[in-house]
GROMACS .gro file of C-alpha atoms in nm:
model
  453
    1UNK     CA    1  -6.142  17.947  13.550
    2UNK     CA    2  -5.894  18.056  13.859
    3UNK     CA    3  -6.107  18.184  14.087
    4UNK     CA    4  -5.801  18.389  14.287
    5UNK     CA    5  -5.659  18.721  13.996
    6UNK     CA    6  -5.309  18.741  13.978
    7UNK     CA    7  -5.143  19.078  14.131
    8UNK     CA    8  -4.969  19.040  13.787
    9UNK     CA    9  -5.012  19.081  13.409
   10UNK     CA   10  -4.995  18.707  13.324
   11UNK     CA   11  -4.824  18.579  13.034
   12UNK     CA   12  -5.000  18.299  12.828
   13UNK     CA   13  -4.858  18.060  12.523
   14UNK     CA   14  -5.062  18.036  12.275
   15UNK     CA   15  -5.090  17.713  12.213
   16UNK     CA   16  -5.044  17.521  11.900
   17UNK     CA   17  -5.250  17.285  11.713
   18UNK     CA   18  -5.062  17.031  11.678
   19UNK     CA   19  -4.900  17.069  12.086
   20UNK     CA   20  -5.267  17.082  12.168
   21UNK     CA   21  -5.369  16.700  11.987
   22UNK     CA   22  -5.050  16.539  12.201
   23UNK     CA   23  -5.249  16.234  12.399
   24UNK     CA   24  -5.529  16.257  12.176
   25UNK     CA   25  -5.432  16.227  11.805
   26UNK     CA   26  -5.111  16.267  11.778
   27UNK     CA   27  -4.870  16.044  12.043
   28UNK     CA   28  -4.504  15.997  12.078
   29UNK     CA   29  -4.227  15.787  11.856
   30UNK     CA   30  -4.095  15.689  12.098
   31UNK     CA   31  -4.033  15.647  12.486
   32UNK     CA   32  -3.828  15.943  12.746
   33UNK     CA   33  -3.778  15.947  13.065
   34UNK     CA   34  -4.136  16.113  13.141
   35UNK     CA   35  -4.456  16.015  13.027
   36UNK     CA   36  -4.675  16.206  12.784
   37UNK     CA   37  -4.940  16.311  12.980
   38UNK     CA   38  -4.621  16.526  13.112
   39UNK     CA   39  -4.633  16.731  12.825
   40UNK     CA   40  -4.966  16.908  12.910
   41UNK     CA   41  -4.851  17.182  13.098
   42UNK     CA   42  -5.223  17.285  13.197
   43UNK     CA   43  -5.275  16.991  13.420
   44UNK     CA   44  -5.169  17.003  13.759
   45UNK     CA   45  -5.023  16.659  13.799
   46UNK     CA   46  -4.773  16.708  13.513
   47UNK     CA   47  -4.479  16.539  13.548
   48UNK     CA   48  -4.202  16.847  13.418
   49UNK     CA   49  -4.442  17.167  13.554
   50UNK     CA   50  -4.800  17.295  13.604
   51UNK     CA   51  -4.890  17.630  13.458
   52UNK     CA   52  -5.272  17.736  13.480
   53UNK     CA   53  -5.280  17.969  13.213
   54UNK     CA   54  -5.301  17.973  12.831
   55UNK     CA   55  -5.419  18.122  12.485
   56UNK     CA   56  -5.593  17.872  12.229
   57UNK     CA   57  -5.716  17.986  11.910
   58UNK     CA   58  -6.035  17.882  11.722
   59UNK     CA   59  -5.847  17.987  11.402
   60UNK     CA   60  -5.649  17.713  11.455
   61UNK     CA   61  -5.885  17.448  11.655
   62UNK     CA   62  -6.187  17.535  11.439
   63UNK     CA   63  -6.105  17.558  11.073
   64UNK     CA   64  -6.399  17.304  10.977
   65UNK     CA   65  -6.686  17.184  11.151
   66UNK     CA   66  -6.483  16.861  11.173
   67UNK     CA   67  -6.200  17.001  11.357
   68UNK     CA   68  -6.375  17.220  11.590
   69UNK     CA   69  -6.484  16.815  11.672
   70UNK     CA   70  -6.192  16.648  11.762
   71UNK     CA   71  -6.076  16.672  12.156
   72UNK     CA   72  -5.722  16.805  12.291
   73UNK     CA   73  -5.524  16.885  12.657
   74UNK     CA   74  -5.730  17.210  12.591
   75UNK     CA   75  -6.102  17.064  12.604
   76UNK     CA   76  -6.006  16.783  12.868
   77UNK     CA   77  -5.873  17.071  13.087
   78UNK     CA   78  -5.988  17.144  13.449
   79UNK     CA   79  -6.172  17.462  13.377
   80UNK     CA   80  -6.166  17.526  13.778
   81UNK     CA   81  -5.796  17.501  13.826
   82UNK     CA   82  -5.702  17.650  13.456
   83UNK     CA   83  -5.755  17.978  13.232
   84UNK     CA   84  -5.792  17.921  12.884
   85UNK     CA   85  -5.859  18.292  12.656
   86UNK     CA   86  -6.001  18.161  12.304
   87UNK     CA   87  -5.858  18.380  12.006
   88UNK     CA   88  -6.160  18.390  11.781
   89UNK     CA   89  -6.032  18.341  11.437
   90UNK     CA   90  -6.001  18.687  11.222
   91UNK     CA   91  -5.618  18.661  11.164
   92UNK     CA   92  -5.706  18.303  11.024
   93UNK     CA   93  -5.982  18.444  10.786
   94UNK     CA   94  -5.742  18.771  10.671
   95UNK     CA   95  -5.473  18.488  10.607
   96UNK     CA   96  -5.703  18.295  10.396
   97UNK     CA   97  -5.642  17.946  10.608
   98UNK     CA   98  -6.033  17.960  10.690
   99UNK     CA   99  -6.286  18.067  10.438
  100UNK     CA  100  -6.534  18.300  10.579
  101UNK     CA  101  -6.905  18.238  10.523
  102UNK     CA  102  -7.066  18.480  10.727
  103UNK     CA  103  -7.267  18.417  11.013
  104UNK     CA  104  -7.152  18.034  11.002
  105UNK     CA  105  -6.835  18.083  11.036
  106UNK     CA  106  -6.899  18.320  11.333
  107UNK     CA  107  -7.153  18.044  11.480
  108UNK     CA  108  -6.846  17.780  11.488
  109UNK     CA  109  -6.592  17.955  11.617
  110UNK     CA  110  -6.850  18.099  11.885
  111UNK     CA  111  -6.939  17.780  12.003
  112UNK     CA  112  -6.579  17.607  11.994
  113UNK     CA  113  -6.473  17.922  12.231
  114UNK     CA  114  -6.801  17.884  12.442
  115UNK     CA  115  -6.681  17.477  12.482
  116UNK     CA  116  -6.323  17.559  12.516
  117UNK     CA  117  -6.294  17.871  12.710
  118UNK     CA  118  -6.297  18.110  12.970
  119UNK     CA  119  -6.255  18.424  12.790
  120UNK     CA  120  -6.336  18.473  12.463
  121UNK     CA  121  -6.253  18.732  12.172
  122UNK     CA  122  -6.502  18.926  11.954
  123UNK     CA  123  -6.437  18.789  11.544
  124UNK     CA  124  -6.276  19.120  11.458
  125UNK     CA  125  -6.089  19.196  11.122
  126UNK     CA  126  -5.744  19.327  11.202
  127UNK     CA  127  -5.650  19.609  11.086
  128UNK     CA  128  -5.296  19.466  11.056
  129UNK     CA  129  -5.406  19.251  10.737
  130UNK     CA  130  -5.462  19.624  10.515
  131UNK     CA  131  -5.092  19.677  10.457
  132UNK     CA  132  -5.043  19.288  10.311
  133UNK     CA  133  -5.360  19.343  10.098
  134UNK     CA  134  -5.605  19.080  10.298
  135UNK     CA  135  -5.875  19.320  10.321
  136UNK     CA  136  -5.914  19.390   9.969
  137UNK     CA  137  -6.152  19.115   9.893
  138UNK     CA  138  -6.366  19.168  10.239
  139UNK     CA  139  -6.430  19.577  10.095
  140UNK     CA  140  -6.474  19.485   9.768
  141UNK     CA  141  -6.768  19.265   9.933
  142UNK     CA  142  -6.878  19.510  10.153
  143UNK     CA  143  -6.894  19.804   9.926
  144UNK     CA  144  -7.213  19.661   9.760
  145UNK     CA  145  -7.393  19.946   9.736
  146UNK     CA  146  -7.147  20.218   9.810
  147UNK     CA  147  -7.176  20.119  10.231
  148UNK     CA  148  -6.803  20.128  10.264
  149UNK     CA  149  -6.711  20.445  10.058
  150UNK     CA  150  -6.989  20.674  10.248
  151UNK     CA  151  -6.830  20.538  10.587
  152UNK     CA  152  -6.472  20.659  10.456
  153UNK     CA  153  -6.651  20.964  10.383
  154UNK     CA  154  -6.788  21.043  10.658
  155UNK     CA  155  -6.491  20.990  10.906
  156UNK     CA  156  -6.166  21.031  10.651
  157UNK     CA  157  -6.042  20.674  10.702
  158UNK     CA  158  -5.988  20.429  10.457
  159UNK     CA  159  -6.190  20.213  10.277
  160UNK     CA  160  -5.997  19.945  10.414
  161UNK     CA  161  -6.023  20.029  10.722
  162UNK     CA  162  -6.401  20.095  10.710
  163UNK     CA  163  -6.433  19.732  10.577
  164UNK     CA  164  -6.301  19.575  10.893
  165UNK     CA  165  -6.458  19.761  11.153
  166UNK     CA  166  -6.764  19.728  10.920
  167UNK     CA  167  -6.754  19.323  10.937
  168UNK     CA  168  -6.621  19.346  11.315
  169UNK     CA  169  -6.941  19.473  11.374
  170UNK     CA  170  -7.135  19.242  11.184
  171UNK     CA  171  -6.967  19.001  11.387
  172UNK     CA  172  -7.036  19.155  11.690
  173UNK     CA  173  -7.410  19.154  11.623
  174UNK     CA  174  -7.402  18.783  11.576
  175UNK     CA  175  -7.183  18.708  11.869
  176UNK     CA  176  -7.443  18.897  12.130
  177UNK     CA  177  -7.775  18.732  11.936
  178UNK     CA  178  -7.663  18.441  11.968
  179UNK     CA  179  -7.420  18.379  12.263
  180UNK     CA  180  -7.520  18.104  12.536
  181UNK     CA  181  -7.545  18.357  12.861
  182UNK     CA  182  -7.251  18.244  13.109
  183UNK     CA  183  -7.050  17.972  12.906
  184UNK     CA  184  -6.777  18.209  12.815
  185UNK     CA  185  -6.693  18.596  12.893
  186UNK     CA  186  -6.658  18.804  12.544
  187UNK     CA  187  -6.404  19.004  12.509
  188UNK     CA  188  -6.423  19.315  12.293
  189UNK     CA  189  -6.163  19.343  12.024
  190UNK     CA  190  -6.010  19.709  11.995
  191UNK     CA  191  -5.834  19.734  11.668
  192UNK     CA  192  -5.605  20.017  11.511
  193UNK     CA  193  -5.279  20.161  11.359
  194UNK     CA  194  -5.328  20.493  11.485
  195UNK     CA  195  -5.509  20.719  11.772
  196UNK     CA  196  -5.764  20.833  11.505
  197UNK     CA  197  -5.831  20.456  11.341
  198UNK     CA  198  -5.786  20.362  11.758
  199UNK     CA  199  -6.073  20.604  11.860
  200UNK     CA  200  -6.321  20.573  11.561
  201UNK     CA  201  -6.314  20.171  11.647
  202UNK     CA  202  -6.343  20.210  12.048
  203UNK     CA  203  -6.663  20.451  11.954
  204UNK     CA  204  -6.868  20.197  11.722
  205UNK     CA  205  -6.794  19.928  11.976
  206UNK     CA  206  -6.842  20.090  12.324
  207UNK     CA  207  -7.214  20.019  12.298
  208UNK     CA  208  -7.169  19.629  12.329
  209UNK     CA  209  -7.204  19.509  12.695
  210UNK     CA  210  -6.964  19.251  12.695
  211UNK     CA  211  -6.713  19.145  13.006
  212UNK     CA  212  -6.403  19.302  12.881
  213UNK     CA  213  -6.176  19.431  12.671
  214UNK     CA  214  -5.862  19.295  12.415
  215UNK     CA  215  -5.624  19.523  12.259
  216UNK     CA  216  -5.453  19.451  11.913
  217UNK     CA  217  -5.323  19.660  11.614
  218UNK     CA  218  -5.083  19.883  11.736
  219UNK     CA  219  -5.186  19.938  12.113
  220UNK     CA  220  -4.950  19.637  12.227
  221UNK     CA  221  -4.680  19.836  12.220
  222UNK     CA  222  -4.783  20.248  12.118
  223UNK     CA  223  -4.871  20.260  12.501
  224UNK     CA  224  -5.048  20.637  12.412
  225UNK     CA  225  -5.306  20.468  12.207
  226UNK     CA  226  -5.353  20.212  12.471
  227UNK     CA  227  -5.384  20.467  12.807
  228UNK     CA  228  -5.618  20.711  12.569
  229UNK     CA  229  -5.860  20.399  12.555
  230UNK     CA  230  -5.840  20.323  12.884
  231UNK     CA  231  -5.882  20.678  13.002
  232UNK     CA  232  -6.186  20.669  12.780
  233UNK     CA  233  -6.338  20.389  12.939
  234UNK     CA  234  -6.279  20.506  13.301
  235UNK     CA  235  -6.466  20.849  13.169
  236UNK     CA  236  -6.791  20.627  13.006
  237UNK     CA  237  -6.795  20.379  13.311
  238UNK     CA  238  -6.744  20.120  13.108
  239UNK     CA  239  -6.411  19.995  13.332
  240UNK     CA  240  -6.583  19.935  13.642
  241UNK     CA  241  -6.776  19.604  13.545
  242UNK     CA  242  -6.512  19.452  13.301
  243UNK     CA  243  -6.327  19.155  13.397
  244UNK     CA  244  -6.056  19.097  13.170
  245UNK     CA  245  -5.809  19.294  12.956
  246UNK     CA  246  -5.584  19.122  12.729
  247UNK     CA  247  -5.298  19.228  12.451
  248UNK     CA  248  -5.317  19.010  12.172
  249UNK     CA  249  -4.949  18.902  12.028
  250UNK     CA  250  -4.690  19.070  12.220
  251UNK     CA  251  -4.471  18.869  12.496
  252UNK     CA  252  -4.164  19.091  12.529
  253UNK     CA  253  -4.015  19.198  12.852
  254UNK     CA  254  -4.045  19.541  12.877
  255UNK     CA  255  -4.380  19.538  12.787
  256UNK     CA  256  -4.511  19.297  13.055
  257UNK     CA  257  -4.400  19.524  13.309
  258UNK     CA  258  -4.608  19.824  13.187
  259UNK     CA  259  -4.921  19.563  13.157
  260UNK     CA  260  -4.865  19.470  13.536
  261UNK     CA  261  -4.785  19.883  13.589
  262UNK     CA  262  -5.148  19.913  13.427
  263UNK     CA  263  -5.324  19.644  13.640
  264UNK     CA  264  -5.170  19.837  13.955
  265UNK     CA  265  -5.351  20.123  13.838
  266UNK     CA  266  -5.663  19.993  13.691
  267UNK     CA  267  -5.735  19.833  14.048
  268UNK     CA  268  -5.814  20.122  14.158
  269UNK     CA  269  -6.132  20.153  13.966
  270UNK     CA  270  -6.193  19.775  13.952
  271UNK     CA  271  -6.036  19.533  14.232
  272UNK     CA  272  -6.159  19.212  14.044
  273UNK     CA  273  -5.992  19.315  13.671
  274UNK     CA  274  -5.709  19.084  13.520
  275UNK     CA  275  -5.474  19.141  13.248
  276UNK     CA  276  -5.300  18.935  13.047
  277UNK     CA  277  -5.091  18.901  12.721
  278UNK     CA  278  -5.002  18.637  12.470
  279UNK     CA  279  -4.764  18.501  12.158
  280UNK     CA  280  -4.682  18.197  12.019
  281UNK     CA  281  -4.282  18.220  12.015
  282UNK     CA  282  -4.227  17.923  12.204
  283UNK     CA  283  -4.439  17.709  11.985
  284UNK     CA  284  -4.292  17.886  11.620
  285UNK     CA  285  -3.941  17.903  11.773
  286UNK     CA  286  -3.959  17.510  11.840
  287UNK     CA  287  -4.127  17.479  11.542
  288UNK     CA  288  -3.784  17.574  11.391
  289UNK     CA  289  -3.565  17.414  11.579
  290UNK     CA  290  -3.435  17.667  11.793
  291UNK     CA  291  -3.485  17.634  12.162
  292UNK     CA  292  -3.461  17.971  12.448
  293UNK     CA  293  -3.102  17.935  12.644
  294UNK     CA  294  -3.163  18.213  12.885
  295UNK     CA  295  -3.317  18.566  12.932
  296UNK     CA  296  -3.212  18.894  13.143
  297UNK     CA  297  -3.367  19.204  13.222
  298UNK     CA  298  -3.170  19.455  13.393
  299UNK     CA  299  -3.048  19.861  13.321
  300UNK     CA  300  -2.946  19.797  12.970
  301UNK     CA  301  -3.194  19.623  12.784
  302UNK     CA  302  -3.409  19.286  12.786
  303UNK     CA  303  -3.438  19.023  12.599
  304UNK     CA  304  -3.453  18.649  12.560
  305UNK     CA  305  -3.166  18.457  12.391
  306UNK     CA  306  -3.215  18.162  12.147
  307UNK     CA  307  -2.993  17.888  11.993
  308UNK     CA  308  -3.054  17.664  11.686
  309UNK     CA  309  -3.022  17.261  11.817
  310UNK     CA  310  -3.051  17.164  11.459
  311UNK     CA  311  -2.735  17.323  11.376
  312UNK     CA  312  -2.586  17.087  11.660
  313UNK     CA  313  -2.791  16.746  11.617
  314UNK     CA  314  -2.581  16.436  11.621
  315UNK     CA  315  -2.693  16.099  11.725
  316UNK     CA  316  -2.392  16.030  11.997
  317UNK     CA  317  -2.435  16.433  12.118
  318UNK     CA  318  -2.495  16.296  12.501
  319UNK     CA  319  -2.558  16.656  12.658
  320UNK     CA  320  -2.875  16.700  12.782
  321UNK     CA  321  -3.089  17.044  12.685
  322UNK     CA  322  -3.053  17.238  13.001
  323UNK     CA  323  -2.654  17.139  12.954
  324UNK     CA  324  -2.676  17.288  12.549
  325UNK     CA  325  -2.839  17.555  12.769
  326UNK     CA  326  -2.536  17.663  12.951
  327UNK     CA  327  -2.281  17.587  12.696
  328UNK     CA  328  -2.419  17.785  12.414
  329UNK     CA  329  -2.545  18.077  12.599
  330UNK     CA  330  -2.430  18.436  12.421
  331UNK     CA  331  -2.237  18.676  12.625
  332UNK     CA  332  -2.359  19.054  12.636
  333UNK     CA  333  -2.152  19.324  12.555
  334UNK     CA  334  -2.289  19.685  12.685
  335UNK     CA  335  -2.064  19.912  12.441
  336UNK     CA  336  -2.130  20.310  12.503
  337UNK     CA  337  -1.938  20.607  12.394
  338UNK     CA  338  -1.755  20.760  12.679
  339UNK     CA  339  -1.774  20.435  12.934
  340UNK     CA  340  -1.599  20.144  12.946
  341UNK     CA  341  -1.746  19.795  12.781
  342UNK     CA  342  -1.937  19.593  13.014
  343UNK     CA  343  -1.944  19.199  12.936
  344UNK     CA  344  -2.158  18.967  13.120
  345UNK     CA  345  -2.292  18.605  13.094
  346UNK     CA  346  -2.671  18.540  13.146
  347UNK     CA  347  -2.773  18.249  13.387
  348UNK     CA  348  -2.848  17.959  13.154
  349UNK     CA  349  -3.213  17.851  13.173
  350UNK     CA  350  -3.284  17.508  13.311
  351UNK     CA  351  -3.599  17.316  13.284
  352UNK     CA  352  -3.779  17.002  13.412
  353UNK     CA  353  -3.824  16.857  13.063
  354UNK     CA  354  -3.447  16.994  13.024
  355UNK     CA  355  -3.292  16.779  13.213
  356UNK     CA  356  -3.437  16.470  13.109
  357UNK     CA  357  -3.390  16.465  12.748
  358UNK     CA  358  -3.077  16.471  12.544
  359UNK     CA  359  -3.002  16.569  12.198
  360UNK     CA  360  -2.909  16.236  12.066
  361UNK     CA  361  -3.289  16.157  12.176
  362UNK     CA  362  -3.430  16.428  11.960
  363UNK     CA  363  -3.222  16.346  11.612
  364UNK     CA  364  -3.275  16.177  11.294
  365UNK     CA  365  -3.090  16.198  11.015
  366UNK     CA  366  -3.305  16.248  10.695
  367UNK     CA  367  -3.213  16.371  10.358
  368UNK     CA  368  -2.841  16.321  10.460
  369UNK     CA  369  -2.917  16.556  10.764
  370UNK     CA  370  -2.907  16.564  11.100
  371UNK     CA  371  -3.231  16.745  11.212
  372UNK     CA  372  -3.488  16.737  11.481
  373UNK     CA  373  -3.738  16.500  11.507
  374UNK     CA  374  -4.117  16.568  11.539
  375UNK     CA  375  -4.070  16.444  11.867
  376UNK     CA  376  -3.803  16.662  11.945
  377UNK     CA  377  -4.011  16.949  11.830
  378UNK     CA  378  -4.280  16.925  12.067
  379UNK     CA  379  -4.011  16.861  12.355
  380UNK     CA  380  -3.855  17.186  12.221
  381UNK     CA  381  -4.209  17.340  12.272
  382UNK     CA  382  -4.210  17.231  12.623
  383UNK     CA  383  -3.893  17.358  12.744
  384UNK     CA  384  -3.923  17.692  12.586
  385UNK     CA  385  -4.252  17.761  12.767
  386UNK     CA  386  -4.126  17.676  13.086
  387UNK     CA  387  -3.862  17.910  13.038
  388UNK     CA  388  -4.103  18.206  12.961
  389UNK     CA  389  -4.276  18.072  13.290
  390UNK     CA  390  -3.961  18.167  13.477
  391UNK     CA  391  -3.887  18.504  13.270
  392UNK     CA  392  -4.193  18.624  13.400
  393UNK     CA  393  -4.223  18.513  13.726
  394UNK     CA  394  -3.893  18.615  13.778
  395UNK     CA  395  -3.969  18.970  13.593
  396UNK     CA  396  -4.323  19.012  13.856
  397UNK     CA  397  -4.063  18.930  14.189
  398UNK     CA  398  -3.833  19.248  14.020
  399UNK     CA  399  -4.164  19.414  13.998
  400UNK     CA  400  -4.257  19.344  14.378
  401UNK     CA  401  -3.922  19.334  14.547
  402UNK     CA  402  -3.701  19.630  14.366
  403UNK     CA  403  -3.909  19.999  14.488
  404UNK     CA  404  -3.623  20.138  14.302
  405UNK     CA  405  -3.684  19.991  13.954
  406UNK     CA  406  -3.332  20.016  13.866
  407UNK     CA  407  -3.303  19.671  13.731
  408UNK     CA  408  -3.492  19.770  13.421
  409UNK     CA  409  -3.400  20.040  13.084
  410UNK     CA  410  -3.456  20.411  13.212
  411UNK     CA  411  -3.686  20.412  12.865
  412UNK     CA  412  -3.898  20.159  13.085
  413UNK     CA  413  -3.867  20.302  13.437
  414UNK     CA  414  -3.988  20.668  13.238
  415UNK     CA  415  -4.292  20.496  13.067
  416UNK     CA  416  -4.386  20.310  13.372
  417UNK     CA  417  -4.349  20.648  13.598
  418UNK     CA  418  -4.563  20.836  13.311
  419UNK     CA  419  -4.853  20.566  13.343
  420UNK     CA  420  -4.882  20.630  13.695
  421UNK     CA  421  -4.852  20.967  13.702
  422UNK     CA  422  -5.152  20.987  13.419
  423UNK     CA  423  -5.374  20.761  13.612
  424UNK     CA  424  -5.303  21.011  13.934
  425UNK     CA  425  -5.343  21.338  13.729
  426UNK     CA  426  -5.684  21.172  13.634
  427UNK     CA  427  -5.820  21.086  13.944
  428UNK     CA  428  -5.668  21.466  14.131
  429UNK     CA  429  -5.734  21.684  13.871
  430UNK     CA  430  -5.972  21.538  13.627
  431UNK     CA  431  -5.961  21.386  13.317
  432UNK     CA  432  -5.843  21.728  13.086
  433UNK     CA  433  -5.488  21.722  13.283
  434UNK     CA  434  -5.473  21.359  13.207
  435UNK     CA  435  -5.538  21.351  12.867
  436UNK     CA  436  -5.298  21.671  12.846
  437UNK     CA  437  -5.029  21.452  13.064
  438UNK     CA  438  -5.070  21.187  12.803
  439UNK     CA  439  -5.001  21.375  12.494
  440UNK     CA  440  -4.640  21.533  12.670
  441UNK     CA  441  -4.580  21.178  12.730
  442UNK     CA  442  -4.657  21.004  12.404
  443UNK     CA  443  -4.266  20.971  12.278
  444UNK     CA  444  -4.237  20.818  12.646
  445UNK     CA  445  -4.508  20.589  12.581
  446UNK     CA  446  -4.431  20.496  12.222
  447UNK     CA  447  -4.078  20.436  12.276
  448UNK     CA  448  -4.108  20.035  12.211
  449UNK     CA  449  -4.347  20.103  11.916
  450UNK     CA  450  -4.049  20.300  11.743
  451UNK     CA  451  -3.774  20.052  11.846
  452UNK     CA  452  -3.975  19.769  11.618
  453UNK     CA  453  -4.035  20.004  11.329
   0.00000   0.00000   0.00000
């Protein structure tokens, strides 16, 4: 693990499984203009770039005994010059793509996260798999006896609900009896769709002395579920000894700079805390065939911009990526009622492995198609990571280098004021104004959790 804590929430990929078996059991086609060692971003003599940080789940690593086994660019990492957070599973279970069994399920995927990484989550069951109907069959289990439906109850939630905090506990349990002391720091697993399902779930898990905290549910990006929690932690003294926060699944712009608007304050409690946040979009968006041309932040909006390659392949297209990069990438067009239109290009994105690789290197034409080759795919991968390496770093300089903050959406600048001010109300007046502060600012707050609704 890093020994030095970014001054910044830090962004990781979350890495595939197949990305992950590149050098081990699964190799190149064919030969580019780097090597393949290159492609393993985590190590510091990479050919393309070096970037220390990353999420690697044992949902995907660990399915079977066998494959918690095999050895990746995760497991031959250096664990002093990297940091590797290890998801623990429980979307893979709710999805059905691992079979739970109990407490040996929860002994793999504990020990493939004690082997593979720094930080490591509790085996929660979201809360996001009740709409879908993936809990269904974990309550029907757990009712035996009527356990579920006197929970429900007792504190008016679902049965659903009930069920996965139920087995998140259970989990829990197991992780603490039978962790190795010091191979990995647990993380524990706040789940949630609302402030009440959010509360309940922070109570029934308080009492575990791990070494931090994760957020997922609906916290990553209903901020006022998210402060509430935190506020609550700073109250019970359980913020001052953790050393790690992370927000499972979200990678967006605007919500990176409230994480590194939360570190600011949380130092101020704890020096030593880090925060970090995660997704897989470079890996899925690669995955189908669609590679990042650019991003922007500024007093309009944020966002990253995409474009399909496979709609493009051809075998004698001679352009490299970074040039499909500035050729393709999409004008904005700020159109307001009562102001002229604004129109604007976005800097194109280049990237080492960008300007190496071309796309007549990355097509084959199959089925009477041209598409992208498996190759292709993982150089895809590649490039669009780097580019959320430079969205971010260039989103922390804003951060650091603009006092005025004008280079973001007022709806950003107001949330980002409204966490400070919360944090200072706290620590002035005491924690009744704060919480009081926080509920006149929860349409502030939520603002991002309405836009994706």
């Amino acid at each position: 693990m890093l020994s030095a804590k970014s001054n910044h929430a830090v962004y990781l990929p979350a890495i595939s499984a197949n990305y992950a078996k590149l050098g081990h059991s699964l190799h190149f086609k064919r030969t580019f203009a780097f090597s393949e060692k290159d492609m393993n971003f985590l190590d510091p003599a990479s050919g393309l770039f070096h970037y220390p940080y990353a999420l690697y789940s044992a949902g995907q690593a660990a399915k079977t005994d066998g494959a918690a086994k095999q050895t990746n660019l995760v497991s031959h990492r250096d664990r002093d010059r990297t940091t590797v957070i290890g998801d623990s599973g429980g979307f893979q279970i709710q999805e059905g793509t691992i079979k739970f069994t109990g407490d040996a399920t929860c002994g793999r995927m504990l020990r493939w996260m004690e082997s593979h990484s720094d930080f490591s989550m509790s085996l929660d069951f979201p809360t996001g798999g009740i709409s879908p109907g993936n809990v269904a069959q974990h309550t029907a289990r757990l009712n035996a006896g009527g356990k579920i439906t006197a929970l429900s109850a007792a504190n008016s939630l679902s049965l659903d609900y009930n069920a996965c905090l139920t087995q998140s506990l259970l989990n829990l349990d197991y992780f603490v009896s039978h962790r190795i002391p010091t191979k990995t720091n647990l993380l524990n697993v706040i789940q949630g769709r609302t402030e009440r399902e959010s509360k309940v779930w922070y109570e029934a898990v308080k009492g575990y002395s791990l070494e931090g905290w994760a957020f997922a549910g609906a916290h990553q990006s209903a901020f006022s579920l998210t402060i509430a929690r935190l506020l609550d932690m700073v109250d019970d003294g359980l913020l001052h000894n953790a050393k790690w926060i992370h927000f499972l699944g979200i990678s967006t712009l605007e919500p990176a700079y409230l994480f590194t608007t939360i570190l600011r304050c949380l130092r101020r409690y704890n020096p030593e805390i880090g925060i970090s946040f995660d997704t897989s979009s470079p890996f899925v968006s690669a995955a189908n065939f669609n590679m990042y041309t650019s991003f922007r932040f500024d007093k309009y909006g944020c966002a990253f911009s995409t474009f399909s390659v496979a709609e493009h392949a051809n075998f004698d297209d001679i352009r490299t990526l970074n040039d499909i990069a500035r050729d393709f990438v999409k004008d904005v067009v700020i159109a307001r009622t009562g102001t002229p239109e604004r129109r604007f290009t976005p800097l194109p994105v280049a990237t080492a492995i960008g300007s190496r690789v071309t796309v007549a290197e990355i097509c084959e034409l199959k089925d009477n198609r041209w598409r992208i080759t498996t190759d292709g795919v993982w150089i895809l991968m590649n490039h669009n990571v780097e580019v959320f390496k430079k969205a971010f770093e260039a989103l922390n300089r804003s951060f650091d280098e603009n006092p005025w903050h004008d280079d973001m959406p007022v709806y950003v600048r107001a949330a980002k004021v409204a966490i400070e001010l919360i944090f200072e109300k706290h620590d002035s007046t005491g924690p009744a104004a704060a919480r009081a502060l926080l509920k006149e600012s929860t349409s502030m707050l939520d603002v991002f959790a309405d836009m994706r609704n």
